[in-house]
CSV table of N, CA and C in Angstrom, one decimal:
chain,number,residue,atom,x,y,z
A,32,MET,N,0.8,-1.2,0.0
A,32,MET,CA,0.0,0.0,0.0
A,32,MET,C,0.9,1.3,0.0
A,33,ALA,N,2.1,1.1,0.1
A,33,ALA,CA,3.0,2.3,0.3
A,33,ALA,C,3.1,3.2,-0.9
A,34,ARG,N,3.1,2.7,-2.1
A,34,ARG,CA,3.4,3.6,-3.3
A,34,ARG,C,2.2,3.7,-4.2
A,35,ARG,N,2.1,4.9,-4.9
A,35,ARG,CA,1.0,5.1,-5.8
A,35,ARG,C,0.9,4.0,-6.9
A,36,ASP,N,2.0,3.5,-7.3
A,36,ASP,CA,2.0,2.5,-8.4
A,36,ASP,C,1.5,1.2,-7.9
A,37,CYS,N,1.3,1.0,-6.6
A,37,CYS,CA,0.8,-0.2,-6.0
A,37,CYS,C,-0.7,-0.1,-5.7
A,38,LEU,N,-1.3,1.1,-5.9
A,38,LEU,CA,-2.7,1.4,-5.6
A,38,LEU,C,-3.4,1.8,-6.8
A,39,THR,N,-4.7,1.4,-6.9
A,39,THR,CA,-5.5,1.8,-8.0
A,39,THR,C,-6.6,2.7,-7.5
A,40,PHE,N,-6.9,3.7,-8.2
A,40,PHE,CA,-8.0,4.7,-7.8
A,40,PHE,C,-9.1,4.5,-8.9
A,41,LEU,N,-10.2,4.0,-8.4
A,41,LEU,CA,-11.4,3.8,-9.3
A,41,LEU,C,-12.6,4.6,-8.9
A,42,THR,N,-13.3,5.1,-9.8
A,42,THR,CA,-14.5,5.9,-9.5
A,42,THR,C,-15.3,5.0,-8.6
A,43,MET,N,-15.9,5.6,-7.6
A,43,MET,CA,-16.6,4.8,-6.5
A,43,MET,C,-17.8,4.1,-7.2
A,44,ASP,N,-17.8,2.8,-6.9
A,44,ASP,CA,-18.9,2.0,-7.3
A,44,ASP,C,-19.8,1.6,-6.1
A,45,HIS,N,-21.0,1.0,-6.4
A,45,HIS,CA,-21.9,0.7,-5.3
A,45,HIS,C,-21.3,-0.3,-4.3
A,46,ALA,N,-20.7,-1.3,-4.8
A,46,ALA,CA,-20.1,-2.3,-3.9
A,46,ALA,C,-19.1,-1.8,-2.9
A,47,SER,N,-18.2,-0.9,-3.4
A,47,SER,CA,-17.2,-0.3,-2.6
A,47,SER,C,-17.8,0.7,-1.6
A,48,ALA,N,-18.8,1.5,-2.0
A,48,ALA,CA,-19.5,2.4,-1.1
A,48,ALA,C,-20.2,1.6,0.0
A,49,ARG,N,-20.9,0.5,-0.4
A,49,ARG,CA,-21.5,-0.3,0.6
A,49,ARG,C,-20.5,-0.9,1.7
A,50,ALA,N,-19.4,-1.3,1.2
A,50,ALA,CA,-18.3,-1.8,2.1
A,50,ALA,C,-17.9,-0.7,3.0
A,51,ILE,N,-17.6,0.5,2.5
A,51,ILE,CA,-17.1,1.6,3.3
A,51,ILE,C,-18.2,2.0,4.3
A,52,ALA,N,-19.5,1.9,4.0
A,52,ALA,CA,-20.6,2.2,4.9
A,52,ALA,C,-20.6,1.3,6.1
A,53,THR,N,-19.9,0.2,6.1
A,53,THR,CA,-19.9,-0.7,7.2
A,53,THR,C,-18.7,-0.5,8.1
A,54,TRP,N,-17.7,0.3,7.7
A,54,TRP,CA,-16.5,0.5,8.5
A,54,TRP,C,-16.8,1.1,9.8
A,55,ARG,N,-16.2,0.6,10.9
A,55,ARG,CA,-16.3,1.1,12.2
A,55,ARG,C,-14.9,1.3,12.8
A,56,TYR,N,-14.7,2.5,13.4
A,56,TYR,CA,-13.5,2.8,14.0
A,56,TYR,C,-13.5,2.8,15.5
A,57,ASP,N,-12.4,2.6,16.2
A,57,ASP,CA,-12.3,2.7,17.6
A,57,ASP,C,-12.4,4.1,18.1
A,58,ASP,N,-12.8,4.2,19.4
A,58,ASP,CA,-12.8,5.6,20.0
A,58,ASP,C,-11.4,6.1,20.0
A,59,PRO,N,-11.3,7.4,19.8
A,59,PRO,CA,-12.3,8.5,19.6
A,59,PRO,C,-12.7,8.7,18.2
A,60,PHE,N,-12.3,7.8,17.3
A,60,PHE,CA,-12.5,8.0,15.9
A,60,PHE,C,-13.9,7.5,15.3
A,61,THR,N,-14.8,7.2,16.2
A,61,THR,CA,-16.1,6.7,15.8
A,61,THR,C,-16.9,7.7,14.9
A,62,VAL,N,-16.5,9.0,15.0
A,62,VAL,CA,-17.1,10.0,14.2
A,62,VAL,C,-16.9,9.7,12.7
A,63,TYR,N,-15.9,8.9,12.4
A,63,TYR,CA,-15.6,8.6,11.0
A,63,TYR,C,-16.2,7.3,10.5
A,64,ASP,N,-17.0,6.7,11.4
A,64,ASP,CA,-17.7,5.4,11.0
A,64,ASP,C,-18.5,5.6,9.7
A,65,GLY,N,-18.5,4.6,8.9
A,65,GLY,CA,-19.3,4.6,7.7
A,65,GLY,C,-20.8,4.8,7.9
A,66,ASP,N,-21.5,5.3,6.9
A,66,ASP,CA,-22.9,5.6,7.1
A,66,ASP,C,-23.6,5.1,5.8
A,67,PRO,N,-24.5,4.2,5.9
A,67,PRO,CA,-25.3,3.7,4.7
A,67,PRO,C,-26.0,4.9,4.0
A,68,ASP,N,-26.4,5.9,4.8
A,68,ASP,CA,-27.1,7.0,4.2
A,68,ASP,C,-26.2,7.8,3.2
A,69,ALA,N,-24.9,7.6,3.3
A,69,ALA,CA,-23.9,8.4,2.5
A,69,ALA,C,-23.7,7.7,1.1
A,70,ILE,N,-24.2,6.5,1.0
A,70,ILE,CA,-23.9,5.7,-0.3
A,70,ILE,C,-24.3,6.5,-1.5
A,71,PRO,N,-25.5,7.1,-1.6
A,71,PRO,CA,-25.9,7.9,-2.8
A,71,PRO,C,-24.9,9.0,-3.1
A,72,GLU,N,-24.4,9.7,-2.1
A,72,GLU,CA,-23.5,10.8,-2.3
A,72,GLU,C,-22.2,10.2,-2.8
A,73,MET,N,-21.7,9.1,-2.3
A,73,MET,CA,-20.4,8.5,-2.7
A,73,MET,C,-20.5,8.0,-4.1
A,74,ILE,N,-21.6,7.5,-4.6
A,74,ILE,CA,-21.6,6.9,-5.9
A,74,ILE,C,-22.0,7.9,-7.0
A,75,ASP,N,-22.4,9.1,-6.6
A,75,ASP,CA,-22.7,10.2,-7.5
A,75,ASP,C,-21.4,10.7,-8.1
A,76,PRO,N,-21.2,10.5,-9.4
A,76,PRO,CA,-20.0,10.9,-10.1
A,76,PRO,C,-19.6,12.4,-9.9
A,77,ARG,N,-20.7,13.3,-9.7
A,77,ARG,CA,-20.4,14.7,-9.5
A,77,ARG,C,-19.6,15.0,-8.2
A,78,ASN,N,-19.6,14.0,-7.3
A,78,ASN,CA,-18.9,14.2,-6.0
A,78,ASN,C,-17.5,13.7,-6.0
A,79,ALA,N,-17.0,13.2,-7.1
A,79,ALA,CA,-15.6,12.8,-7.2
A,79,ALA,C,-15.1,11.9,-6.1
A,80,PHE,N,-15.8,10.8,-5.8
A,80,PHE,CA,-15.3,9.8,-4.8
A,80,PHE,C,-14.6,8.7,-5.5
A,81,TYR,N,-13.5,8.3,-5.0
A,81,TYR,CA,-12.7,7.2,-5.6
A,81,TYR,C,-12.5,6.1,-4.5
A,82,ALA,N,-12.6,4.9,-4.9
A,82,ALA,CA,-12.3,3.7,-4.1
A,82,ALA,C,-10.8,3.5,-4.3
A,83,ILE,N,-10.0,3.2,-3.3
A,83,ILE,CA,-8.6,2.9,-3.4
A,83,ILE,C,-8.4,1.4,-3.1
A,84,ARG,N,-7.8,0.7,-4.1
A,84,ARG,CA,-7.6,-0.7,-4.0
A,84,ARG,C,-6.1,-1.1,-4.2
A,85,THR,N,-5.7,-2.2,-3.6
A,85,THR,CA,-4.4,-2.7,-3.8
A,85,THR,C,-4.3,-3.5,-5.2
A,86,ALA,N,-3.1,-3.9,-5.5
A,86,ALA,CA,-3.0,-4.7,-6.7
A,86,ALA,C,-3.7,-6.0,-6.6
A,87,ALA,N,-4.0,-6.5,-5.4
A,87,ALA,CA,-4.7,-7.7,-5.1
A,87,ALA,C,-6.2,-7.4,-5.0
A,88,ASN,N,-6.6,-6.2,-5.3
A,88,ASN,CA,-8.0,-5.7,-5.4
A,88,ASN,C,-8.6,-5.6,-4.0
A,89,ASP,N,-7.8,-5.5,-2.9
A,89,ASP,CA,-8.3,-5.2,-1.6
A,89,ASP,C,-8.7,-3.7,-1.5
A,90,LEU,N,-9.9,-3.4,-1.0
A,90,LEU,CA,-10.3,-2.1,-0.7
A,90,LEU,C,-9.6,-1.6,0.5
A,91,VAL,N,-8.7,-0.6,0.4
A,91,VAL,CA,-8.0,-0.1,1.5
A,91,VAL,C,-8.4,1.3,2.0
A,92,GLY,N,-9.2,2.0,1.1
A,92,GLY,CA,-9.6,3.4,1.5
A,92,GLY,C,-10.3,4.0,0.4
A,93,PHE,N,-10.5,5.3,0.6
A,93,PHE,CA,-11.2,6.1,-0.4
A,93,PHE,C,-10.7,7.6,-0.3
A,94,CYS,N,-11.0,8.3,-1.3
A,94,CYS,CA,-10.7,9.8,-1.3
A,94,CYS,C,-11.8,10.5,-2.1
A,95,CYS,N,-12.0,11.7,-1.8
A,95,CYS,CA,-12.9,12.6,-2.6
A,95,CYS,C,-12.3,14.0,-2.7
A,96,PHE,N,-12.9,14.7,-3.6
A,96,PHE,CA,-12.3,16.0,-3.9
A,96,PHE,C,-13.4,17.1,-4.0
A,97,GLU,N,-13.0,18.4,-3.9
A,97,GLU,CA,-13.8,19.5,-4.0
A,97,GLU,C,-14.9,19.6,-2.9
A,98,ALA,N,-16.1,19.9,-3.3
A,98,ALA,CA,-17.2,20.2,-2.3
A,98,ALA,C,-17.4,19.0,-1.4
A,99,ALA,N,-17.3,17.8,-1.9
A,99,ALA,CA,-17.5,16.6,-1.0
A,99,ALA,C,-16.5,16.5,0.1
A,100,ALA,N,-15.4,17.1,0.0
A,100,ALA,CA,-14.3,17.1,1.0
A,100,ALA,C,-14.4,18.2,2.0
A,101,ARG,N,-15.3,19.1,1.9
A,101,ARG,CA,-15.4,20.3,2.7
A,101,ARG,C,-16.3,20.0,3.9
A,102,VAL,N,-16.1,20.7,5.0
A,102,VAL,CA,-16.9,20.6,6.2
A,102,VAL,C,-17.7,21.9,6.3
A,103,PRO,N,-19.0,21.8,6.5
A,103,PRO,CA,-19.8,23.0,6.6
A,103,PRO,C,-19.3,23.9,7.7
A,104,GLY,N,-19.1,25.2,7.4
A,104,GLY,CA,-18.7,26.2,8.4
A,104,GLY,C,-17.3,26.7,8.1
A,105,GLY,N,-16.5,26.0,7.3
A,105,GLY,CA,-15.1,26.4,7.0
A,105,GLY,C,-15.1,27.4,5.9
A,106,ASP,N,-14.0,28.1,5.9
A,106,ASP,CA,-13.7,29.2,4.9
A,106,ASP,C,-12.9,28.5,3.8
A,107,TYR,N,-13.5,28.3,2.6
A,107,TYR,CA,-12.8,27.7,1.5
A,107,TYR,C,-12.7,28.6,0.3
A,108,SER,N,-12.5,29.9,0.6
A,108,SER,CA,-12.4,30.9,-0.4
A,108,SER,C,-11.0,30.9,-1.2
A,109,LEU,N,-10.0,30.5,-0.5
A,109,LEU,CA,-8.7,30.4,-1.2
A,109,LEU,C,-8.8,29.3,-2.2
A,110,PRO,N,-8.3,29.6,-3.5
A,110,PRO,CA,-8.4,28.6,-4.5
A,110,PRO,C,-7.4,27.4,-4.2
A,111,ALA,N,-8.0,26.2,-4.0
A,111,ALA,CA,-7.2,25.1,-3.6
A,111,ALA,C,-8.0,23.8,-3.9
A,112,LEU,N,-7.4,22.7,-4.1
A,112,LEU,CA,-8.1,21.4,-4.3
A,112,LEU,C,-8.3,20.8,-2.9
A,113,ASP,N,-9.6,20.7,-2.6
A,113,ASP,CA,-10.0,20.1,-1.3
A,113,ASP,C,-9.9,18.6,-1.5
A,114,ILE,N,-9.3,17.9,-0.5
A,114,ILE,CA,-9.2,16.5,-0.5
A,114,ILE,C,-9.8,15.9,0.8
A,115,GLY,N,-10.6,14.9,0.7
A,115,GLY,CA,-11.1,14.1,1.8
A,115,GLY,C,-10.6,12.7,1.6
A,116,LEU,N,-10.4,12.0,2.7
A,116,LEU,CA,-9.9,10.7,2.6
A,116,LEU,C,-10.2,9.8,3.8
A,117,GLY,N,-10.2,8.6,3.6
A,117,GLY,CA,-10.4,7.6,4.7
A,117,GLY,C,-9.7,6.3,4.4
A,118,MET,N,-9.1,5.8,5.5
A,118,MET,CA,-8.4,4.5,5.4
A,118,MET,C,-9.2,3.4,6.1
A,119,ARG,N,-9.2,2.2,5.6
A,119,ARG,CA,-10.0,1.1,6.3
A,119,ARG,C,-9.5,1.0,7.7
A,120,PRO,N,-10.5,0.9,8.7
A,120,PRO,CA,-10.2,1.0,10.1
A,120,PRO,C,-9.0,0.1,10.6
A,121,ASP,N,-8.9,-1.2,10.1
A,121,ASP,CA,-7.9,-2.1,10.6
A,121,ASP,C,-6.5,-1.7,10.1
A,122,LEU,N,-6.4,-0.7,9.2
A,122,LEU,CA,-5.1,-0.3,8.6
A,122,LEU,C,-4.6,1.0,9.3
A,123,THR,N,-5.5,1.6,10.1
A,123,THR,CA,-5.1,2.9,10.7
A,123,THR,C,-4.2,2.6,12.0
A,124,GLY,N,-3.4,3.6,12.3
A,124,GLY,CA,-2.6,3.5,13.5
A,124,GLY,C,-1.4,2.6,13.4
A,125,HIS,N,-1.0,2.2,12.2
A,125,HIS,CA,0.1,1.3,12.0
A,125,HIS,C,1.3,1.9,11.1
A,126,GLY,N,1.2,3.3,11.0
A,126,GLY,CA,2.3,3.9,10.3
A,126,GLY,C,2.2,4.0,8.8
A,127,ALA,N,1.0,3.7,8.2
A,127,ALA,CA,0.9,3.7,6.8
A,127,ALA,C,0.2,5.0,6.3
A,128,GLY,N,-0.1,5.9,7.2
A,128,GLY,CA,-0.9,7.1,6.8
A,128,GLY,C,-0.1,8.0,5.9
A,129,ALA,N,1.2,8.2,6.1
A,129,ALA,CA,1.9,9.1,5.2
A,129,ALA,C,2.0,8.6,3.7
A,130,ALA,N,2.2,7.3,3.6
A,130,ALA,CA,2.3,6.7,2.3
A,130,ALA,C,0.9,6.7,1.6
A,131,PHE,N,-0.1,6.5,2.4
A,131,PHE,CA,-1.5,6.5,1.8
A,131,PHE,C,-1.8,7.9,1.4
A,132,LEU,N,-1.5,8.9,2.2
A,132,LEU,CA,-1.7,10.3,1.8
A,132,LEU,C,-0.9,10.7,0.6
A,133,HIS,N,0.3,10.3,0.5
A,133,HIS,CA,1.1,10.7,-0.7
A,133,HIS,C,0.6,10.1,-1.9
A,134,ALA,N,0.1,8.8,-1.8
A,134,ALA,CA,-0.5,8.2,-3.0
A,134,ALA,C,-1.7,9.0,-3.5
A,135,ILE,N,-2.5,9.5,-2.6
A,135,ILE,CA,-3.7,10.3,-2.9
A,135,ILE,C,-3.2,11.7,-3.5
A,136,LEU,N,-2.2,12.3,-2.9
A,136,LEU,CA,-1.7,13.5,-3.5
A,136,LEU,C,-1.2,13.4,-4.9
A,137,ASP,N,-0.4,12.3,-5.1
A,137,ASP,CA,0.1,12.0,-6.5
A,137,ASP,C,-1.1,11.8,-7.5
A,138,PHE,N,-2.1,11.1,-7.1
A,138,PHE,CA,-3.3,10.9,-7.9
A,138,PHE,C,-4.0,12.2,-8.2
A,139,ALA,N,-4.1,13.0,-7.1
A,139,ALA,CA,-4.8,14.3,-7.3
A,139,ALA,C,-4.0,15.3,-8.2
A,140,ARG,N,-2.7,15.2,-8.0
A,140,ARG,CA,-1.8,16.1,-8.9
A,140,ARG,C,-2.0,15.7,-10.4
A,141,GLU,N,-2.1,14.4,-10.6
A,141,GLU,CA,-2.2,13.9,-12.0
A,141,GLU,C,-3.6,14.3,-12.6
A,142,GLN,N,-4.7,14.2,-11.8
A,142,GLN,CA,-6.0,14.4,-12.2
A,142,GLN,C,-6.4,15.8,-12.3
A,143,PHE,N,-6.0,16.7,-11.4
A,143,PHE,CA,-6.5,18.0,-11.3
A,143,PHE,C,-5.5,19.1,-11.5
A,144,GLN,N,-4.2,18.8,-11.4
A,144,GLN,CA,-3.1,19.8,-11.6
A,144,GLN,C,-3.4,21.1,-10.8
A,145,PRO,N,-3.6,21.0,-9.5
A,145,PRO,CA,-3.8,22.1,-8.6
A,145,PRO,C,-2.6,22.9,-8.3
A,146,ALA,N,-2.7,24.1,-7.8
A,146,ALA,CA,-1.5,24.8,-7.3
A,146,ALA,C,-1.4,24.6,-5.8
A,147,LEU,N,-2.5,24.4,-5.1
A,147,LEU,CA,-2.5,24.1,-3.7
A,147,LEU,C,-3.5,22.9,-3.4
A,148,PHE,N,-3.1,22.2,-2.4
A,148,PHE,CA,-3.9,21.1,-1.8
A,148,PHE,C,-4.5,21.7,-0.5
A,149,ARG,N,-5.7,21.2,-0.1
A,149,ARG,CA,-6.3,21.6,1.2
A,149,ARG,C,-7.0,20.4,1.8
A,150,LEU,N,-6.8,20.3,3.1
A,150,LEU,CA,-7.4,19.2,3.9
A,150,LEU,C,-8.1,19.9,5.1
A,151,THR,N,-9.2,19.3,5.5
A,151,THR,CA,-9.9,19.8,6.7
A,151,THR,C,-9.9,18.6,7.7
A,152,VAL,N,-9.4,18.9,8.9
A,152,VAL,CA,-9.2,17.8,9.9
A,152,VAL,C,-9.8,18.2,11.2
A,153,ALA,N,-10.4,17.3,11.9
A,153,ALA,CA,-10.9,17.6,13.3
A,153,ALA,C,-9.7,17.8,14.2
A,154,THR,N,-9.8,18.8,15.1
A,154,THR,CA,-8.6,19.1,15.9
A,154,THR,C,-8.2,18.0,16.8
A,155,PHE,N,-9.2,17.2,17.3
A,155,PHE,CA,-8.9,16.1,18.2
A,155,PHE,C,-8.1,15.0,17.5
A,156,ASN,N,-8.1,14.9,16.1
A,156,ASN,CA,-7.4,13.9,15.4
A,156,ASN,C,-6.0,14.2,15.2
A,157,GLU,N,-5.3,14.0,16.4
A,157,GLU,CA,-3.8,14.4,16.4
A,157,GLU,C,-3.0,13.4,15.5
A,158,ARG,N,-3.4,12.2,15.3
A,158,ARG,CA,-2.7,11.2,14.5
A,158,ARG,C,-2.7,11.7,13.0
A,159,ALA,N,-3.9,12.1,12.5
A,159,ALA,CA,-4.0,12.7,11.1
A,159,ALA,C,-3.2,14.0,11.0
A,160,ARG,N,-3.4,14.8,12.0
A,160,ARG,CA,-2.7,16.2,12.0
A,160,ARG,C,-1.2,16.0,11.9
A,161,ARG,N,-0.6,15.1,12.6
A,161,ARG,CA,0.8,14.8,12.5
A,161,ARG,C,1.2,14.4,11.1
A,162,VAL,N,0.4,13.5,10.5
A,162,VAL,CA,0.7,13.0,9.2
A,162,VAL,C,0.7,14.2,8.2
A,163,TYR,N,-0.3,15.0,8.3
A,163,TYR,CA,-0.5,16.2,7.4
A,163,TYR,C,0.7,17.2,7.6
A,164,GLU,N,1.0,17.5,8.8
A,164,GLU,CA,2.1,18.4,9.1
A,164,GLU,C,3.4,17.9,8.6
A,165,ARG,N,3.7,16.6,8.8
A,165,ARG,CA,4.9,16.0,8.3
A,165,ARG,C,5.0,16.0,6.8
A,166,SER,N,3.8,16.1,6.2
A,166,SER,CA,3.7,16.0,4.7
A,166,SER,C,3.7,17.5,4.1
A,167,GLY,N,4.0,18.4,4.9
A,167,GLY,CA,4.1,19.8,4.4
A,167,GLY,C,2.9,20.7,4.6
A,168,PHE,N,1.8,20.2,5.2
A,168,PHE,CA,0.6,21.0,5.3
A,168,PHE,C,0.7,21.9,6.6
A,169,GLY,N,0.3,23.1,6.4
A,169,GLY,CA,0.2,24.1,7.5
A,169,GLY,C,-1.2,24.6,7.8
A,170,VAL,N,-1.4,25.0,9.0
A,170,VAL,CA,-2.8,25.5,9.4
A,170,VAL,C,-3.1,26.8,8.7
A,171,GLU,N,-4.2,26.9,8.0
A,171,GLU,CA,-4.6,28.1,7.4
A,171,GLU,C,-5.7,28.8,8.3
A,172,SER,N,-6.6,28.0,8.8
A,172,SER,CA,-7.7,28.5,9.7
A,172,SER,C,-8.2,27.4,10.6
A,173,ARG,N,-9.1,27.9,11.5
A,173,ARG,CA,-9.7,27.0,12.5
A,173,ARG,C,-11.2,27.5,12.6
A,174,PHE,N,-12.1,26.5,12.7
A,174,PHE,CA,-13.5,26.8,12.8
A,174,PHE,C,-14.3,25.7,13.5
A,175,MET,N,-15.5,26.1,13.9
A,175,MET,CA,-16.5,25.1,14.4
A,175,MET,C,-17.4,24.7,13.3
A,176,SER,N,-17.7,23.4,13.2
A,176,SER,CA,-18.5,22.9,12.1
A,176,SER,C,-19.9,23.5,12.3
A,177,ALA,N,-20.6,23.7,11.2
A,177,ALA,CA,-21.9,24.3,11.2
A,177,ALA,C,-22.9,23.2,10.7
A,178,GLY,N,-24.1,23.3,11.2
A,178,GLY,CA,-25.2,22.5,10.7
A,178,GLY,C,-25.1,21.0,11.0
A,179,THR,N,-24.3,20.7,12.0
A,179,THR,CA,-24.2,19.3,12.5
A,179,THR,C,-24.7,19.1,13.9
A,180,ARG,N,-25.1,17.9,14.2
A,180,ARG,CA,-25.7,17.6,15.5
A,180,ARG,C,-24.8,17.9,16.6
A,181,GLN,N,-23.5,17.5,16.4
A,181,GLN,CA,-22.4,17.8,17.4
A,181,GLN,C,-21.4,18.6,16.8
A,182,PRO,N,-21.4,19.9,17.0
A,182,PRO,CA,-20.3,20.8,16.4
A,182,PRO,C,-19.0,20.4,16.9
A,183,ARG,N,-18.0,20.4,16.0
A,183,ARG,CA,-16.6,20.1,16.4
A,183,ARG,C,-15.7,21.1,15.8
A,184,GLU,N,-14.5,21.2,16.5
A,184,GLU,CA,-13.5,22.2,16.0
A,184,GLU,C,-12.7,21.5,14.9
A,185,PHE,N,-12.5,22.2,13.8
A,185,PHE,CA,-11.7,21.7,12.7
A,185,PHE,C,-10.6,22.7,12.3
A,186,LEU,N,-9.5,22.2,11.7
A,186,LEU,CA,-8.5,22.9,11.1
A,186,LEU,C,-8.5,22.8,9.6
A,187,VAL,N,-8.3,23.9,8.9
A,187,VAL,CA,-8.1,23.8,7.4
A,187,VAL,C,-6.6,24.0,7.2
A,188,MET,N,-6.0,23.0,6.5
A,188,MET,CA,-4.6,22.9,6.3
A,188,MET,C,-4.3,22.9,4.8
A,189,VAL,N,-3.3,23.7,4.4
A,189,VAL,CA,-2.9,23.8,3.0
A,189,VAL,C,-1.4,23.5,2.8
A,190,ARG,N,-1.1,23.1,1.6
A,190,ARG,CA,0.3,23.0,1.1
A,190,ARG,C,0.3,23.2,-0.4
A,191,ARG,N,1.5,23.5,-0.9
A,191,ARG,CA,1.7,23.6,-2.3
A,191,ARG,C,1.5,22.2,-2.9
A,192,ALA,N,1.0,22.2,-4.1
A,192,ALA,CA,0.8,20.9,-4.8
A,192,ALA,C,2.0,20.3,-5.5
A,193,GLU,N,3.0,21.2,-5.8
A,193,GLU,CA,4.2,20.6,-6.5
A,193,GLU,C,4.8,19.6,-5.6
A,194,SER,N,5.5,18.6,-6.2
A,194,SER,CA,6.1,17.5,-5.5
A,194,SER,C,7.2,18.0,-4.6
């Protein structure tokens, strides 16, 4: 799973979306649990969701871009490519996050040719924040989510898209 050439990015299909909807994370990451109600959004091609699979066709994660990657309440006025991502729960916390992120960034660079990448991350998610910071992302802003049952604090992080 470590290199882009070992992973395949496929437009999200119904079977992959159904599998992702069953994913359950350990505390405190249960906020990222899959949701069957999200399947229509994930398979709508306008939302740019991709299933990420290994050469052996194992589903290891997903990514999405633009509006689907944004959290309500954030300031997304700076021109940048928004990236959302998720790794299969049993693969998290084992040191593969940076390689997974870099494969997604390589894919995004090829597909969209952006000048800047942007990620939005919950402030409590220190594990992801460390991966993003080590990958060159810096904090652009901080906000409380809007229109959600449980408002959370988020960071908007950006970095240049060039390799």
